[in-house]
Amino acid sequence: MQRYFLQFNYSGARFRGLQKQYFREKYENLSEIEVKTMYEKDEITVQGALESAVWNVVKPSNPVKFVNSSRTDKGVSALVNTAHVDLCPSVLTSKYAPPREITKRINIWMINKNLDVRVMKTVAVPPEFHSRHDVSSRSYLYKIAVIPDNLPSEKDLFHSWAQPPFKRGHKRSKAKEYNKCVLSKLSVLESGKYYEVVSKADQVFDLELFKQTLSLMEGNHNFTNFCKAEGHFKYNIVDGKRYTKIPRTPLEMTKTINKIEVISQPPPLPASIYPIYGESGVRFIDIVLHGRSFLHNQVRRMVGSAVSVAIGRIPIEKVSELLEYPEIGWNGPLYVAPPNGLYLANIDYKEGKLDQATESYEAMLELGKIQFLDTNDLSELRGHCKSDPDSDNIIRSDDQRFEKGI
């Protein structure tokens, strides 16, 4: 099998996160239509959409499984994410797919299916390369729009808040849904792409306090309190049992934040055509966070806690306590920033890891290959997927995969 490395971007608004969600049956007793349906079922996720595209347009003779570098939640977007995938030659041509052709075919598939994923570049890489293990750093971008409540110009552009005709006891979320048409004051170009912080009449968004709060989180800290509950555990194979729940150690919950940038941006539209953006107190802020890895929900809680401090909801000392005492939990009037303002922005790799990456078909053929073994029918699959007989890199088809030496 040839290992390919893909860089891709996506809007997360219509996906249920990056990672595929459905268990896939073995292919032995499935028809081609059933296999295709199995892939299409998972197009609600970014990984599922990519795997479905490769299965349909490249048509390798092996199951398609992407190994992603960085997982993102439902609603989170990516300016760039990366993955590798190992593919046998196509069943149609008996040849490996050229890297550039993979990019073109996947993107045509995504456009025709109206899926918000685009591959930026595909290259062939040696079998030792790993899209996740070889990452040296990641950067996330979080976008905030601070808009004070009851701006003078909004009366000319929006309806006022209406009291919903619900009986007592209905949740506030129902009232928000009823008033959905007037909740966001952003233009259609920005709505859903920022965390819209609405400061009330008695609140002022203190930008300097916001910066100070985020600066507390730079460096090496145990971010247990900033991680969602399920992120406190990992799932491994133990005594042959898959998905065994194991608590993460304090060392695993400790992350290093190399740098946090807070950048004030001009309004994305001139006030002459969108008056609200010219009002006093309206701010657009980008937060860029650099580190090697992050915990589940960590960035959103970091930003949410800083917003909580900036509008006076909690004192800055509360954030210091969350960093100093990892056992106290995420409690009190703390905001968790929504996913729609978060973007995976950049992924860097260790020096030399991509030196042999190539777009050239001829150079790709010179790279080492990965042997594919099917524990059910080795002879048949060896006929479909020829590989270097001396290769030490082995992938099994039964989803209990391992990569020797990686």
C-alpha positions as a Markdown table, in Angstrom:
| # | Residue | x | y | z |
|---|---|---|---|---|
| 1 | Met | 0.0 | 0.0 | 0.0 |
| 2 | Gln | 1.1 | 3.6 | -0.7 |
| 3 | Arg | 0.9 | 6.0 | 2.2 |
| 4 | Tyr | -0.6 | 9.4 | 1.2 |
| 5 | Phe | -0.5 | 12.6 | 3.3 |
| 6 | Leu | -3.4 | 15.1 | 2.8 |
| 7 | Gln | -3.9 | 18.7 | 3.9 |
| 8 | Phe | -7.6 | 19.8 | 3.9 |
| 9 | Asn | -9.9 | 22.5 | 5.3 |
| 10 | Tyr | -13.6 | 22.5 | 6.2 |
| 11 | Ser | -16.4 | 24.4 | 7.7 |
| 12 | Gly | -17.7 | 22.4 | 10.7 |
| 13 | Ala | -21.2 | 24.0 | 10.9 |
| 14 | Arg | -22.9 | 21.1 | 9.1 |
| 15 | Phe | -20.7 | 18.2 | 10.4 |
| 16 | Arg | -21.0 | 16.3 | 13.6 |
| 17 | Gly | -17.3 | 16.7 | 14.2 |
| 18 | Leu | -14.2 | 15.3 | 12.5 |
| 19 | Gln | -14.1 | 11.7 | 13.8 |
| 20 | Lys | -16.3 | 9.1 | 12.1 |
| 21 | Gln | -19.1 | 7.7 | 14.3 |
| 22 | Tyr | -20.3 | 4.4 | 13.0 |
| 23 | Phe | -18.8 | 1.0 | 13.4 |
| 24 | Arg | -18.1 | -0.5 | 10.0 |
| 25 | Glu | -18.7 | -4.2 | 9.3 |
| 26 | Lys | -16.1 | -6.4 | 7.6 |
| 27 | Tyr | -16.5 | -6.4 | 3.8 |
| 28 | Glu | -16.4 | -10.2 | 3.2 |
| 29 | Asn | -20.2 | -10.7 | 3.1 |
| 30 | Leu | -21.2 | -7.3 | 1.8 |
| 31 | Ser | -22.1 | -6.3 | -1.8 |
| 32 | Glu | -20.6 | -3.3 | -3.4 |
| 33 | Ile | -23.8 | -1.3 | -2.9 |
| 34 | Glu | -23.8 | -2.2 | 0.8 |
| 35 | Val | -20.2 | -1.1 | 1.2 |
| 36 | Lys | -20.9 | 2.2 | -0.6 |
| 37 | Thr | -24.0 | 2.7 | 1.7 |
| 38 | Met | -21.8 | 2.0 | 4.7 |
| 39 | Tyr | -19.4 | 4.8 | 3.7 |
| 40 | Glu | -22.1 | 7.3 | 2.8 |
| 41 | Lys | -23.8 | 6.8 | 6.2 |
| 42 | Asp | -20.8 | 8.5 | 7.9 |
| 43 | Glu | -20.7 | 11.5 | 5.6 |
| 44 | Ile | -22.1 | 13.5 | 8.5 |
| 45 | Thr | -18.5 | 13.7 | 9.8 |
| 46 | Val | -15.4 | 15.2 | 8.1 |
| 47 | Gln | -13.5 | 11.9 | 8.3 |
| 48 | Gly | -16.5 | 10.0 | 7.0 |
| 49 | Ala | -16.9 | 12.3 | 4.1 |
| 50 | Leu | -13.2 | 12.0 | 3.1 |
| 51 | Glu | -13.2 | 8.2 | 3.4 |
| 52 | Ser | -16.4 | 8.0 | 1.4 |
| 53 | Ala | -14.9 | 10.2 | -1.3 |
| 54 | Val | -11.7 | 8.1 | -1.5 |
| 55 | Trp | -13.6 | 4.9 | -1.6 |
| 56 | Asn | -15.8 | 6.1 | -4.5 |
| 57 | Val | -13.4 | 8.0 | -6.6 |
| 58 | Val | -10.1 | 6.2 | -6.0 |
| 59 | Lys | -11.5 | 2.8 | -5.6 |
| 60 | Pro | -8.7 | 1.1 | -3.8 |
| 61 | Ser | -8.9 | -2.7 | -3.1 |
| 62 | Asn | -8.5 | -2.2 | 0.7 |
| 63 | Pro | -10.8 | -0.5 | 3.3 |
| 64 | Val | -10.2 | 3.2 | 3.6 |
| 65 | Lys | -9.2 | 4.5 | 7.0 |
| 66 | Phe | -7.8 | 8.0 | 7.6 |
| 67 | Val | -5.4 | 8.6 | 10.5 |
| 68 | Asn | -6.1 | 12.2 | 11.5 |
| 69 | Ser | -3.6 | 14.5 | 13.1 |
| 70 | Ser | -6.1 | 16.6 | 15.1 |
| 71 | Arg | -9.6 | 15.9 | 16.2 |
| 72 | Thr | -12.2 | 18.7 | 16.2 |
| 73 | Asp | -15.7 | 18.7 | 17.7 |
| 74 | Lys | -19.0 | 19.4 | 16.2 |
| 75 | Gly | -19.2 | 23.0 | 14.9 |
| 76 | Val | -15.5 | 23.5 | 14.9 |
| 77 | Ser | -13.8 | 24.4 | 11.5 |
| 78 | Ala | -10.3 | 24.1 | 10.2 |
| 79 | Leu | -8.2 | 26.4 | 8.1 |
| 80 | Val | -6.0 | 23.3 | 7.8 |
| 81 | Asn | -6.1 | 19.8 | 9.1 |
| 82 | Thr | -4.0 | 16.8 | 8.1 |
| 83 | Ala | -4.2 | 13.0 | 7.8 |
| 84 | His | -2.6 | 10.1 | 6.2 |
| 85 | Val | -4.2 | 7.1 | 4.5 |
| 86 | Asp | -2.8 | 3.9 | 3.1 |
| 87 | Leu | -4.2 | 2.8 | -0.3 |
| 88 | Cys | -3.7 | -0.3 | -2.5 |
| 89 | Pro | -3.8 | 0.2 | -6.2 |
| 90 | Ser | -7.2 | 0.9 | -7.8 |
| 91 | Val | -9.4 | -2.1 | -8.7 |
| 92 | Leu | -10.1 | -0.3 | -12.0 |
| 93 | Thr | -6.5 | 0.4 | -13.2 |
| 94 | Ser | -4.3 | -1.9 | -10.9 |
| 95 | Lys | -2.2 | 1.3 | -10.4 |
| 96 | Tyr | -1.6 | 3.6 | -7.5 |
| 97 | Ala | -3.5 | 6.9 | -7.8 |
| 98 | Pro | -1.3 | 10.0 | -8.5 |
| 99 | Pro | -1.3 | 12.4 | -5.5 |
| 100 | Arg | -2.5 | 15.4 | -7.5 |
| 101 | Glu | -5.3 | 13.3 | -9.0 |
| 102 | Ile | -6.6 | 12.3 | -5.6 |
| 103 | Thr | -6.9 | 16.0 | -4.6 |
| 104 | Lys | -8.9 | 16.8 | -7.8 |
| 105 | Arg | -11.2 | 13.8 | -7.6 |
| 106 | Ile | -12.0 | 14.3 | -3.9 |
| 107 | Asn | -12.8 | 18.0 | -4.4 |
| 108 | Ile | -15.1 | 17.3 | -7.3 |
| 109 | Trp | -16.8 | 14.7 | -5.2 |
| 110 | Met | -17.3 | 17.1 | -2.3 |
| 111 | Ile | -18.7 | 19.8 | -4.6 |
| 112 | Asn | -21.2 | 17.4 | -6.2 |
| 113 | Lys | -22.3 | 16.2 | -2.8 |
| 114 | Asn | -22.5 | 19.7 | -1.3 |
| 115 | Leu | -20.1 | 18.8 | 1.5 |
| 116 | Asp | -18.0 | 21.6 | 3.0 |
| 117 | Val | -14.6 | 19.9 | 2.8 |
| 118 | Arg | -11.8 | 20.8 | 0.4 |
| 119 | Val | -8.4 | 19.0 | 0.0 |
| 120 | Met | -5.6 | 21.5 | -0.4 |
| 121 | Lys | -2.8 | 19.2 | -1.3 |
| 122 | Thr | -2.0 | 15.4 | -1.4 |
| 123 | Val | 1.5 | 14.0 | -1.4 |
| 124 | Ala | 3.0 | 10.5 | -1.2 |
| 125 | Val | 5.1 | 9.9 | 1.9 |
| 126 | Pro | 7.3 | 7.0 | 3.1 |
| 127 | Pro | 5.7 | 4.4 | 5.3 |
| 128 | Glu | 7.5 | 5.7 | 8.4 |
| 129 | Phe | 5.7 | 9.0 | 8.4 |
| 130 | His | 2.7 | 9.4 | 10.8 |
| 131 | Ser | 0.3 | 12.3 | 10.5 |
| 132 | Arg | -0.3 | 12.5 | 14.3 |
| 133 | His | 2.9 | 11.2 | 16.0 |
| 134 | Asp | 5.2 | 13.5 | 13.9 |
| 135 | Val | 3.4 | 16.7 | 14.7 |
| 136 | Ser | 5.6 | 19.3 | 16.5 |
| 137 | Ser | 3.0 | 22.0 | 17.1 |
| 138 | Arg | -0.5 | 23.1 | 16.5 |
| 139 | Ser | -2.2 | 26.6 | 16.4 |
| 140 | Tyr | -5.8 | 27.4 | 17.0 |
| 141 | Leu | -7.6 | 30.6 | 16.1 |
| 142 | Tyr | -10.6 | 31.8 | 18.1 |
| 143 | Lys | -12.7 | 34.7 | 16.8 |
| 144 | Ile | -14.8 | 36.9 | 19.1 |
| 145 | Ala | -17.2 | 39.7 | 18.2 |
| 146 | Val | -18.1 | 42.0 | 21.2 |
| 147 | Ile | -21.4 | 43.8 | 20.6 |
| 148 | Pro | -23.1 | 45.8 | 23.4 |
| 149 | Asp | -26.8 | 45.3 | 23.9 |
| 150 | Asn | -29.3 | 47.8 | 22.7 |
| 151 | Leu | -27.2 | 49.7 | 20.2 |
| 152 | Pro | -29.0 | 52.7 | 18.6 |
| 153 | Ser | -28.6 | 51.5 | 15.0 |
| 154 | Glu | -30.0 | 48.0 | 15.7 |
| 155 | Lys | -33.5 | 49.4 | 16.0 |
| 156 | Asp | -33.5 | 50.2 | 12.3 |
| 157 | Leu | -32.1 | 46.7 | 11.3 |
| 158 | Phe | -33.7 | 44.2 | 13.7 |
| 159 | His | -36.9 | 43.4 | 15.5 |
| 160 | Ser | -36.9 | 43.8 | 19.3 |
| 161 | Trp | -37.0 | 40.8 | 21.6 |
| 162 | Ala | -40.4 | 39.3 | 21.8 |
| 163 | Gln | -41.8 | 37.5 | 24.9 |
| 164 | Pro | -42.6 | 34.0 | 23.7 |
| 165 | Pro | -46.2 | 32.8 | 24.2 |
| 166 | Phe | -45.1 | 29.8 | 26.3 |
| 167 | Lys | -46.5 | 28.7 | 29.6 |
| 168 | Arg | -44.5 | 29.0 | 32.7 |
| 169 | Gly | -41.7 | 26.5 | 33.0 |
| 170 | His | -40.4 | 26.5 | 29.5 |
| 171 | Lys | -36.6 | 26.7 | 29.2 |
| 172 | Arg | -34.8 | 29.8 | 28.2 |
| 173 | Ser | -33.4 | 28.0 | 25.2 |
| 174 | Lys | -37.0 | 27.8 | 23.8 |
| 175 | Ala | -37.2 | 31.6 | 24.1 |
| 176 | Lys | -33.9 | 32.0 | 22.3 |
| 177 | Glu | -35.2 | 29.7 | 19.5 |
| 178 | Tyr | -38.4 | 31.8 | 19.3 |
| 179 | Asn | -36.3 | 35.0 | 18.9 |
| 180 | Lys | -33.7 | 33.4 | 16.6 |
| 181 | Cys | -34.3 | 36.1 | 14.0 |
| 182 | Val | -33.0 | 38.8 | 16.3 |
| 183 | Leu | -30.3 | 37.0 | 18.3 |
| 184 | Ser | -27.3 | 37.7 | 16.1 |
| 185 | Lys | -26.3 | 41.3 | 15.2 |
| 186 | Leu | -23.6 | 40.2 | 12.8 |
| 187 | Ser | -24.0 | 40.3 | 9.1 |
| 188 | Val | -24.7 | 37.2 | 7.1 |
| 189 | Leu | -21.0 | 37.1 | 6.2 |
| 190 | Glu | -19.9 | 36.8 | 9.8 |
| 191 | Ser | -22.9 | 35.2 | 11.6 |
| 192 | Gly | -22.1 | 31.7 | 12.9 |
| 193 | Lys | -18.4 | 32.3 | 12.5 |
| 194 | Tyr | -17.7 | 34.2 | 15.7 |
| 195 | Tyr | -18.4 | 33.9 | 19.4 |
| 196 | Glu | -20.8 | 36.8 | 19.7 |
| 197 | Val | -20.3 | 38.3 | 23.2 |
| 198 | Val | -23.3 | 40.5 | 24.0 |
| 199 | Ser | -22.4 | 42.8 | 26.9 |
| 200 | Lys | -25.3 | 44.1 | 28.8 |
| 201 | Ala | -26.0 | 47.7 | 29.9 |
| 202 | Asp | -24.1 | 47.3 | 33.2 |
| 203 | Gln | -21.2 | 45.4 | 31.7 |
| 204 | Val | -18.0 | 46.6 | 30.0 |
| 205 | Phe | -15.7 | 44.2 | 28.1 |
| 206 | Asp | -12.3 | 44.9 | 29.6 |
| 207 | Leu | -9.8 | 44.0 | 26.9 |
| 208 | Glu | -6.8 | 44.4 | 29.1 |
| 209 | Leu | -8.2 | 42.1 | 31.7 |
| 210 | Phe | -9.1 | 39.6 | 29.0 |
| 211 | Lys | -5.4 | 39.6 | 27.9 |
| 212 | Gln | -4.1 | 39.3 | 31.4 |
| 213 | Thr | -6.4 | 36.3 | 32.0 |
| 214 | Leu | -5.1 | 34.5 | 28.9 |
| 215 | Ser | -1.5 | 35.3 | 29.8 |
| 216 | Leu | -2.0 | 33.3 | 33.0 |
| 217 | Met | -2.5 | 30.2 | 30.9 |
| 218 | Glu | 0.8 | 30.5 | 29.0 |
| 219 | Gly | 3.5 | 28.0 | 30.0 |
| 220 | Asn | 3.2 | 24.5 | 31.5 |
| 221 | His | -0.1 | 23.8 | 33.5 |
| 222 | Asn | -2.3 | 20.9 | 34.5 |
| 223 | Phe | -5.5 | 21.8 | 32.5 |
| 224 | Thr | -7.7 | 19.1 | 34.0 |
| 225 | Asn | -10.3 | 21.7 | 34.9 |
| 226 | Phe | -10.3 | 23.0 | 31.3 |
| 227 | Cys | -11.0 | 19.5 | 29.9 |
| 228 | Lys | -14.5 | 18.0 | 29.3 |
| 229 | Ala | -15.2 | 15.0 | 31.6 |
| 230 | Glu | -14.9 | 12.4 | 28.9 |
| 231 | Gly | -11.4 | 13.8 | 28.0 |
| 232 | His | -10.2 | 12.7 | 31.4 |
| 233 | Phe | -10.0 | 9.1 | 30.1 |
| 234 | Lys | -8.4 | 7.3 | 27.2 |
| 235 | Tyr | -9.5 | 4.1 | 25.5 |
| 236 | Asn | -7.0 | 1.3 | 24.9 |
| 237 | Ile | -6.9 | -2.4 | 24.1 |
| 238 | Val | -6.4 | -4.3 | 27.4 |
| 239 | Asp | -6.2 | -8.1 | 27.6 |
| 240 | Gly | -7.8 | -8.2 | 24.1 |
| 241 | Lys | -10.7 | -6.0 | 25.1 |
| 242 | Arg | -11.2 | -3.0 | 22.9 |
| 243 | Tyr | -12.2 | 0.5 | 24.1 |
| 244 | Thr | -11.1 | -0.1 | 27.7 |
| 245 | Lys | -11.6 | 3.1 | 29.7 |
| 246 | Ile | -8.3 | 4.2 | 31.4 |
| 247 | Pro | -7.9 | 7.5 | 33.5 |
| 248 | Arg | -5.3 | 9.9 | 32.1 |
| 249 | Thr | -2.4 | 10.6 | 34.4 |
| 250 | Pro | -1.7 | 14.1 | 35.7 |
| 251 | Leu | 1.3 | 14.2 | 33.3 |
| 252 | Glu | -1.1 | 13.5 | 30.4 |
| 253 | Met | -3.4 | 16.3 | 31.5 |
| 254 | Thr | -0.5 | 18.8 | 31.6 |
| 255 | Lys | 0.0 | 20.8 | 28.5 |
| 256 | Thr | 2.4 | 23.6 | 27.5 |
| 257 | Ile | 1.0 | 26.7 | 25.8 |
| 258 | Asn | 3.9 | 28.3 | 24.0 |
| 259 | Lys | 2.2 | 31.6 | 23.2 |
| 260 | Ile | -1.2 | 33.3 | 23.2 |
| 261 | Glu | -1.8 | 36.3 | 20.9 |
| 262 | Val | -4.7 | 38.6 | 21.3 |
| 263 | Ile | -5.2 | 40.8 | 18.2 |
| 264 | Ser | -7.8 | 43.5 | 17.8 |
| 265 | Gln | -9.2 | 43.5 | 14.2 |
| 266 | Pro | -11.1 | 46.2 | 12.3 |
| 267 | Pro | -14.7 | 45.5 | 11.5 |
| 268 | Pro | -15.1 | 43.1 | 8.5 |
| 269 | Leu | -17.5 | 45.5 | 6.8 |
| 270 | Pro | -17.5 | 49.4 | 6.7 |
| 271 | Ala | -20.0 | 51.2 | 8.9 |
| 272 | Ser | -21.3 | 53.0 | 5.9 |
| 273 | Ile | -23.0 | 49.8 | 4.7 |
| 274 | Tyr | -23.4 | 48.0 | 8.0 |
| 275 | Pro | -24.0 | 50.7 | 10.7 |
| 276 | Ile | -23.8 | 48.4 | 13.8 |
| 277 | Tyr | -20.1 | 47.8 | 13.1 |
| 278 | Gly | -19.4 | 51.5 | 13.6 |
| 279 | Glu | -21.1 | 51.7 | 17.0 |
| 280 | Ser | -19.1 | 52.5 | 20.1 |
| 281 | Gly | -18.1 | 49.4 | 22.0 |
| 282 | Val | -18.2 | 47.0 | 19.0 |
| 283 | Arg | -15.0 | 45.0 | 18.8 |
| 284 | Phe | -13.6 | 42.1 | 16.7 |
| 285 | Ile | -10.9 | 40.1 | 18.4 |
| 286 | Asp | -8.7 | 37.2 | 17.2 |
| 287 | Ile | -7.1 | 34.9 | 19.8 |
| 288 | Val | -4.3 | 32.7 | 18.5 |
| 289 | Leu | -3.0 | 29.8 | 20.7 |
| 290 | His | 0.2 | 27.9 | 20.0 |
| 291 | Gly | 1.1 | 24.5 | 21.6 |
| 292 | Arg | 2.0 | 21.0 | 20.7 |
| 293 | Ser | -1.3 | 19.4 | 21.8 |
| 294 | Phe | -4.6 | 20.4 | 23.5 |
| 295 | Leu | -7.2 | 18.6 | 25.6 |
| 296 | His | -10.8 | 18.0 | 24.7 |
| 297 | Asn | -12.6 | 21.4 | 25.1 |
| 298 | Gln | -9.5 | 23.1 | 26.4 |
| 299 | Val | -9.3 | 26.0 | 24.0 |
| 300 | Arg | -13.1 | 26.8 | 24.4 |
| 301 | Arg | -12.8 | 26.8 | 28.2 |
| 302 | Met | -9.7 | 28.9 | 28.1 |
| 303 | Val | -11.4 | 31.6 | 26.0 |
| 304 | Gly | -14.7 | 31.2 | 27.9 |
| 305 | Ser | -13.1 | 31.8 | 31.3 |
| 306 | Ala | -11.2 | 34.9 | 29.9 |
| 307 | Val | -14.5 | 36.3 | 28.6 |
| 308 | Ser | -16.1 | 35.6 | 32.0 |
| 309 | Val | -13.4 | 37.7 | 33.7 |
| 310 | Ala | -13.5 | 40.5 | 31.0 |
| 311 | Ile | -17.2 | 41.2 | 31.6 |
| 312 | Gly | -16.9 | 41.0 | 35.4 |
| 313 | Arg | -18.7 | 37.7 | 35.8 |
| 314 | Ile | -15.8 | 36.1 | 37.8 |
| 315 | Pro | -12.6 | 37.6 | 39.3 |
| 316 | Ile | -9.3 | 36.8 | 37.6 |
| 317 | Glu | -8.3 | 34.9 | 40.8 |
| 318 | Lys | -10.8 | 32.2 | 39.9 |
| 319 | Val | -8.9 | 31.3 | 36.8 |
| 320 | Ser | -5.6 | 31.2 | 38.8 |
| 321 | Glu | -7.4 | 28.7 | 41.2 |
| 322 | Leu | -8.5 | 26.5 | 38.2 |
| 323 | Leu | -4.9 | 26.3 | 37.1 |
| 324 | Glu | -3.4 | 25.8 | 40.5 |
| 325 | Tyr | -5.9 | 23.2 | 41.9 |
| 326 | Pro | -6.8 | 20.8 | 39.1 |
| 327 | Glu | -9.2 | 18.8 | 41.3 |
| 328 | Ile | -11.7 | 21.5 | 42.0 |
| 329 | Gly | -13.6 | 21.1 | 38.7 |
| 330 | Trp | -15.3 | 23.5 | 36.3 |
| 331 | Asn | -17.7 | 25.2 | 38.6 |
| 332 | Gly | -19.2 | 28.6 | 39.2 |
| 333 | Pro | -20.5 | 31.1 | 36.6 |
| 334 | Leu | -18.0 | 30.3 | 34.0 |
| 335 | Tyr | -18.7 | 30.5 | 30.3 |
| 336 | Val | -17.6 | 27.8 | 27.8 |
| 337 | Ala | -17.0 | 29.5 | 24.4 |
| 338 | Pro | -19.2 | 28.0 | 21.6 |
| 339 | Pro | -17.6 | 25.8 | 18.9 |
| 340 | Asn | -18.5 | 28.1 | 16.0 |
| 341 | Gly | -15.7 | 30.6 | 16.8 |
| 342 | Leu | -13.0 | 28.0 | 16.9 |
| 343 | Tyr | -10.7 | 27.2 | 14.0 |
| 344 | Leu | -7.8 | 24.7 | 13.8 |
| 345 | Ala | -5.4 | 27.1 | 12.1 |
| 346 | Asn | -2.0 | 25.5 | 11.6 |
| 347 | Ile | -0.1 | 22.2 | 12.0 |
| 348 | Asp | 3.7 | 22.0 | 11.9 |
| 349 | Tyr | 5.8 | 18.8 | 11.6 |
| 350 | Lys | 9.1 | 17.7 | 13.1 |
| 351 | Glu | 12.1 | 18.7 | 11.0 |
| 352 | Gly | 12.9 | 16.3 | 8.2 |
| 353 | Lys | 9.6 | 14.3 | 8.5 |
| 354 | Leu | 8.3 | 15.5 | 5.2 |
| 355 | Asp | 11.6 | 15.7 | 3.3 |
| 356 | Gln | 10.6 | 12.8 | 1.1 |
| 357 | Ala | 7.0 | 13.9 | 0.5 |
| 358 | Thr | 6.3 | 14.1 | -3.3 |
| 359 | Glu | 3.6 | 15.0 | -5.8 |
| 360 | Ser | 5.5 | 13.1 | -8.5 |
| 361 | Tyr | 4.1 | 9.8 | -9.6 |
| 362 | Glu | 7.5 | 8.5 | -10.6 |
| 363 | Ala | 9.1 | 9.5 | -7.3 |
| 364 | Met | 6.2 | 8.0 | -5.4 |
| 365 | Leu | 6.8 | 4.6 | -7.0 |
| 366 | Glu | 10.4 | 4.7 | -5.5 |
| 367 | Leu | 9.1 | 5.1 | -2.0 |
| 368 | Gly | 8.7 | 2.1 | 0.4 |
| 369 | Lys | 5.3 | 0.5 | 0.6 |
| 370 | Ile | 3.2 | -1.0 | 3.3 |
| 371 | Gln | 2.2 | -4.7 | 3.3 |
| 372 | Phe | -1.5 | -5.4 | 3.6 |
| 373 | Leu | -2.6 | -8.5 | 5.5 |
| 374 | Asp | -6.2 | -9.8 | 5.8 |
| 375 | Thr | -6.5 | -12.4 | 8.5 |
| 376 | Asn | -9.5 | -13.9 | 6.8 |
| 377 | Asp | -8.2 | -14.4 | 3.2 |
| 378 | Leu | -4.5 | -13.6 | 2.8 |
| 379 | Ser | -4.2 | -15.2 | -0.6 |
| 380 | Glu | -7.0 | -13.3 | -2.3 |
| 381 | Leu | -5.9 | -9.9 | -1.0 |
| 382 | Arg | -2.3 | -10.5 | -1.8 |
| 383 | Gly | -3.5 | -10.9 | -5.4 |
| 384 | His | -5.2 | -7.5 | -5.2 |
| 385 | Cys | -2.7 | -5.5 | -3.3 |
| 386 | Lys | 0.9 | -6.2 | -4.2 |
| 387 | Ser | 3.6 | -4.7 | -1.9 |
| 388 | Asp | 7.2 | -4.9 | -1.1 |
| 389 | Pro | 7.9 | -8.4 | 0.2 |
| 390 | Asp | 10.6 | -7.1 | 2.5 |
| 391 | Ser | 8.5 | -4.4 | 4.1 |
| 392 | Asp | 8.4 | -4.3 | 7.9 |
| 393 | Asn | 5.3 | -2.1 | 7.9 |
| 394 | Ile | 2.1 | -4.1 | 8.2 |
| 395 | Ile | -1.5 | -3.1 | 8.4 |
| 396 | Arg | -4.3 | -5.5 | 9.3 |
| 397 | Ser | -7.7 | -5.2 | 7.7 |
| 398 | Asp | -9.8 | -6.1 | 10.8 |
| 399 | Asp | -9.5 | -2.6 | 12.2 |
| 400 | Gln | -7.1 | -3.9 | 14.9 |
| 401 | Arg | -4.4 | -2.1 | 13.0 |
| 402 | Phe | -0.8 | -1.7 | 14.0 |
| 403 | Glu | 2.2 | -0.1 | 12.3 |
| 404 | Lys | 5.4 | -1.7 | 13.2 |
| 405 | Gly | 8.1 | 0.7 | 14.3 |
| 406 | Ile | 5.9 | 3.8 | 14.2 |
